[in-house]
C-alpha positions as protocol buffer text, in pm:
chain_id: "A"
residue {
  index: 1
  type: UNK
  ca { x: 31662 y: 12775 z: 26464 }
}
residue {
  index: 2
  type: UNK
  ca { x: 31377 y: 12999 z: 26414 }
}
residue {
  index: 3
  type: UNK
  ca { x: 31087 y: 13158 z: 26656 }
}
residue {
  index: 4
  type: UNK
  ca { x: 30807 y: 13011 z: 26373 }
}
residue {
  index: 5
  type: UNK
  ca { x: 30466 y: 12952 z: 26544 }
}
residue {
  index: 6
  type: UNK
  ca { x: 30351 y: 12589 z: 26497 }
}
residue {
  index: 7
  type: UNK
  ca { x: 30252 y: 12530 z: 26052 }
}
residue {
  index: 8
  type: UNK
  ca { x: 29858 y: 12507 z: 26153 }
}
residue {
  index: 9
  type: UNK
  ca { x: 29924 y: 12872 z: 26381 }
}
residue {
  index: 10
  type: UNK
  ca { x: 29848 y: 13089 z: 26150 }
}
residue {
  index: 11
  type: UNK
  ca { x: 29506 y: 12946 z: 26052 }
}
residue {
  index: 12
  type: UNK
  ca { x: 29374 y: 12900 z: 26419 }
}
residue {
  index: 13
  type: UNK
  ca { x: 29458 y: 13265 z: 26485 }
}
residue {
  index: 14
  type: UNK
  ca { x: 29259 y: 13367 z: 26107 }
}
residue {
  index: 15
  type: UNK
  ca { x: 28973 y: 13169 z: 26243 }
}
residue {
  index: 16
  type: UNK
  ca { x: 28936 y: 13302 z: 26585 }
}
residue {
  index: 17
  type: UNK
  ca { x: 28985 y: 13645 z: 26487 }
}
residue {
  index: 18
  type: UNK
  ca { x: 28783 y: 13573 z: 26220 }
}
residue {
  index: 19
  type: UNK
  ca { x: 28478 y: 13508 z: 26495 }
}
residue {
  index: 20
  type: UNK
  ca { x: 28502 y: 13824 z: 26655 }
}
residue {
  index: 21
  type: UNK
  ca { x: 28180 y: 13971 z: 26614 }
}
residue {
  index: 22
  type: UNK
  ca { x: 28152 y: 14357 z: 26471 }
}
residue {
  index: 23
  type: UNK
  ca { x: 28185 y: 14691 z: 26729 }
}
residue {
  index: 24
  type: UNK
  ca { x: 28399 y: 14412 z: 26960 }
}
residue {
  index: 25
  type: UNK
  ca { x: 28733 y: 14391 z: 26991 }
}
residue {
  index: 26
  type: UNK
  ca { x: 28964 y: 14088 z: 27169 }
}
residue {
  index: 27
  type: UNK
  ca { x: 29317 y: 14151 z: 27284 }
}
residue {
  index: 28
  type: UNK
  ca { x: 29562 y: 13956 z: 27111 }
}
residue {
  index: 29
  type: UNK
  ca { x: 29607 y: 13753 z: 27448 }
}
residue {
  index: 30
  type: UNK
  ca { x: 29260 y: 13644 z: 27437 }
}
residue {
  index: 31
  type: UNK
  ca { x: 29303 y: 13511 z: 27102 }
}
residue {
  index: 32
  type: UNK
  ca { x: 29648 y: 13346 z: 27186 }
}
residue {
  index: 33
  type: UNK
  ca { x: 29512 y: 13164 z: 27471 }
}
residue {
  index: 34
  type: UNK
  ca { x: 29224 y: 13033 z: 27290 }
}
residue {
  index: 35
  type: UNK
  ca { x: 29406 y: 12907 z: 27013 }
}
residue {
  index: 36
  type: UNK
  ca { x: 29744 y: 12823 z: 27263 }
}
residue {
  index: 37
  type: UNK
  ca { x: 29952 y: 13077 z: 27028 }
}
residue {
  index: 38
  type: UNK
  ca { x: 30158 y: 13307 z: 27228 }
}
residue {
  index: 39
  type: UNK
  ca { x: 29970 y: 13630 z: 27215 }
}
residue {
  index: 40
  type: UNK
  ca { x: 30358 y: 13795 z: 27054 }
}
residue {
  index: 41
  type: UNK
  ca { x: 30236 y: 13502 z: 26802 }
}
residue {
  index: 42
  type: UNK
  ca { x: 29960 y: 13601 z: 26738 }
}
residue {
  index: 43
  type: UNK
  ca { x: 30000 y: 14016 z: 26615 }
}
residue {
  index: 44
  type: UNK
  ca { x: 30268 y: 13821 z: 26426 }
}
residue {
  index: 45
  type: UNK
  ca { x: 30068 y: 13612 z: 26293 }
}
residue {
  index: 46
  type: UNK
  ca { x: 29828 y: 13931 z: 26212 }
}
residue {
  index: 47
  type: UNK
  ca { x: 30112 y: 14196 z: 26068 }
}
residue {
  index: 48
  type: UNK
  ca { x: 30221 y: 13890 z: 25848 }
}
residue {
  index: 49
  type: UNK
  ca { x: 29899 y: 13746 z: 25718 }
}
residue {
  index: 50
  type: UNK
  ca { x: 29741 y: 13824 z: 25389 }
}
residue {
  index: 51
  type: UNK
  ca { x: 29419 y: 13693 z: 25486 }
}
residue {
  index: 52
  type: UNK
  ca { x: 29083 y: 13857 z: 25554 }
}
residue {
  index: 53
  type: UNK
  ca { x: 29049 y: 13878 z: 25917 }
}
residue {
  index: 54
  type: UNK
  ca { x: 28902 y: 14173 z: 26086 }
}
residue {
  index: 55
  type: UNK
  ca { x: 29253 y: 14284 z: 26250 }
}
residue {
  index: 56
  type: UNK
  ca { x: 29144 y: 14615 z: 26358 }
}
residue {
  index: 57
  type: UNK
  ca { x: 28967 y: 14379 z: 26676 }
}
residue {
  index: 58
  type: UNK
  ca { x: 29265 y: 14252 z: 26834 }
}
residue {
  index: 59
  type: UNK
  ca { x: 29433 y: 14521 z: 27077 }
}
residue {
  index: 60
  type: UNK
  ca { x: 29644 y: 14462 z: 27373 }
}
residue {
  index: 61
  type: UNK
  ca { x: 29510 y: 14390 z: 27701 }
}
residue {
  index: 62
  type: UNK
  ca { x: 29464 y: 14784 z: 27774 }
}
residue {
  index: 63
  type: UNK
  ca { x: 29251 y: 14865 z: 27501 }
}
residue {
  index: 64
  type: UNK
  ca { x: 29561 y: 15052 z: 27275 }
}
residue {
  index: 65
  type: UNK
  ca { x: 29591 y: 14994 z: 26930 }
}
residue {
  index: 66
  type: UNK
  ca { x: 29874 y: 15072 z: 26749 }
}
residue {
  index: 67
  type: UNK
  ca { x: 29833 y: 15157 z: 26445 }
}
residue {
  index: 68
  type: UNK
  ca { x: 29493 y: 15318 z: 26554 }
}
residue {
  index: 69
  type: UNK
  ca { x: 29507 y: 15562 z: 26242 }
}
residue {
  index: 70
  type: UNK
  ca { x: 29465 y: 15274 z: 26042 }
}
residue {
  index: 71
  type: UNK
  ca { x: 29151 y: 15132 z: 26262 }
}
residue {
  index: 72
  type: UNK
  ca { x: 28968 y: 15427 z: 26292 }
}
residue {
  index: 73
  type: UNK
  ca { x: 28721 y: 15417 z: 26012 }
}
residue {
  index: 74
  type: UNK
  ca { x: 28657 y: 15055 z: 26127 }
}
residue {
  index: 75
  type: UNK
  ca { x: 28608 y: 15142 z: 26454 }
}
residue {
  index: 76
  type: UNK
  ca { x: 28335 y: 15432 z: 26315 }
}
residue {
  index: 77
  type: UNK
  ca { x: 28180 y: 15162 z: 26103 }
}
residue {
  index: 78
  type: UNK
  ca { x: 28135 y: 14974 z: 26411 }
}
residue {
  index: 79
  type: UNK
  ca { x: 28035 y: 15179 z: 26694 }
}
residue {
  index: 80
  type: UNK
  ca { x: 28406 y: 15130 z: 26843 }
}
residue {
  index: 81
  type: UNK
  ca { x: 28438 y: 15462 z: 27054 }
}
residue {
  index: 82
  type: UNK
  ca { x: 28790 y: 15585 z: 27150 }
}
residue {
  index: 83
  type: UNK
  ca { x: 28909 y: 15672 z: 27492 }
}
residue {
  index: 84
  type: UNK
  ca { x: 28984 y: 16003 z: 27581 }
}
residue {
  index: 85
  type: UNK
  ca { x: 29360 y: 15981 z: 27534 }
}
residue {
  index: 86
  type: UNK
  ca { x: 29289 y: 15889 z: 27194 }
}
residue {
  index: 87
  type: UNK
  ca { x: 29483 y: 15593 z: 27192 }
}
residue {
  index: 88
  type: UNK
  ca { x: 29256 y: 15245 z: 27194 }
}
residue {
  index: 89
  type: UNK
  ca { x: 28914 y: 15200 z: 27354 }
}
residue {
  index: 90
  type: UNK
  ca { x: 28756 y: 15094 z: 27691 }
}
residue {
  index: 91
  type: UNK
  ca { x: 28780 y: 14794 z: 27649 }
}
residue {
  index: 92
  type: UNK
  ca { x: 28597 y: 14638 z: 27924 }
}
residue {
  index: 93
  type: UNK
  ca { x: 28288 y: 14841 z: 27781 }
}
residue {
  index: 94
  type: UNK
  ca { x: 28342 y: 14639 z: 27424 }
}
residue {
  index: 95
  type: UNK
  ca { x: 28556 y: 14348 z: 27486 }
}
residue {
  index: 96
  type: UNK
  ca { x: 28396 y: 13976 z: 27289 }
}
residue {
  index: 97
  type: UNK
  ca { x: 28184 y: 13718 z: 27493 }
}
residue {
  index: 98
  type: UNK
  ca { x: 28505 y: 13558 z: 27536 }
}
residue {
  index: 99
  type: UNK
  ca { x: 28262 y: 13229 z: 27646 }
}
residue {
  index: 100
  type: UNK
  ca { x: 28036 y: 13281 z: 27330 }
}
residue {
  index: 101
  type: UNK
  ca { x: 28383 y: 13332 z: 27154 }
}
residue {
  index: 102
  type: UNK
  ca { x: 28572 y: 12999 z: 27281 }
}
residue {
  index: 103
  type: UNK
  ca { x: 28232 y: 12810 z: 27208 }
}
residue {
  index: 104
  type: UNK
  ca { x: 28164 y: 12954 z: 26819 }
}
residue {
  index: 105
  type: UNK
  ca { x: 28577 y: 12861 z: 26776 }
}
residue {
  index: 106
  type: UNK
  ca { x: 28568 y: 12536 z: 26891 }
}
residue {
  index: 107
  type: UNK
  ca { x: 28312 y: 12446 z: 26719 }
}
residue {
  index: 108
  type: UNK
  ca { x: 28404 y: 12620 z: 26411 }
}
residue {
  index: 109
  type: UNK
  ca { x: 28760 y: 12430 z: 26436 }
}
residue {
  index: 110
  type: UNK
  ca { x: 28580 y: 12108 z: 26416 }
}
residue {
  index: 111
  type: UNK
  ca { x: 28389 y: 12151 z: 26171 }
}
C-alpha cells in the first residue's frame, strides 16, 4: 500500500500555491489546512510537480526554505528578505493574508 495523496490533492495544492501573492509566503501547513492535505504531502507534491507554480513562496512553519539558493532570485525579485541567519525569511513579516487566501481558493476551486 502506498501513502500517495488523493488524485485531486495535486490539483488542490497547485491551485492554492498559485494563489499566494508575489512577495508573500505561506507554510506547508497553511497550504495543507487549506487543501486538506498533510504538510509533508504538500512538500512532496511541490517537489514532484511539473506545473509552473511559485514553489519558492511555500516554506516551513519557521520560515526556513530548502533550497534557499534556488529560491533566492525569486525572493530578491519579489522583495522577500532573507533572515540574518541566511536560512529563510521572517515568516510573520511576509506571510500571505490567510483569510484572503482561503477566500480566493474557495472561489477558484468552485469555478
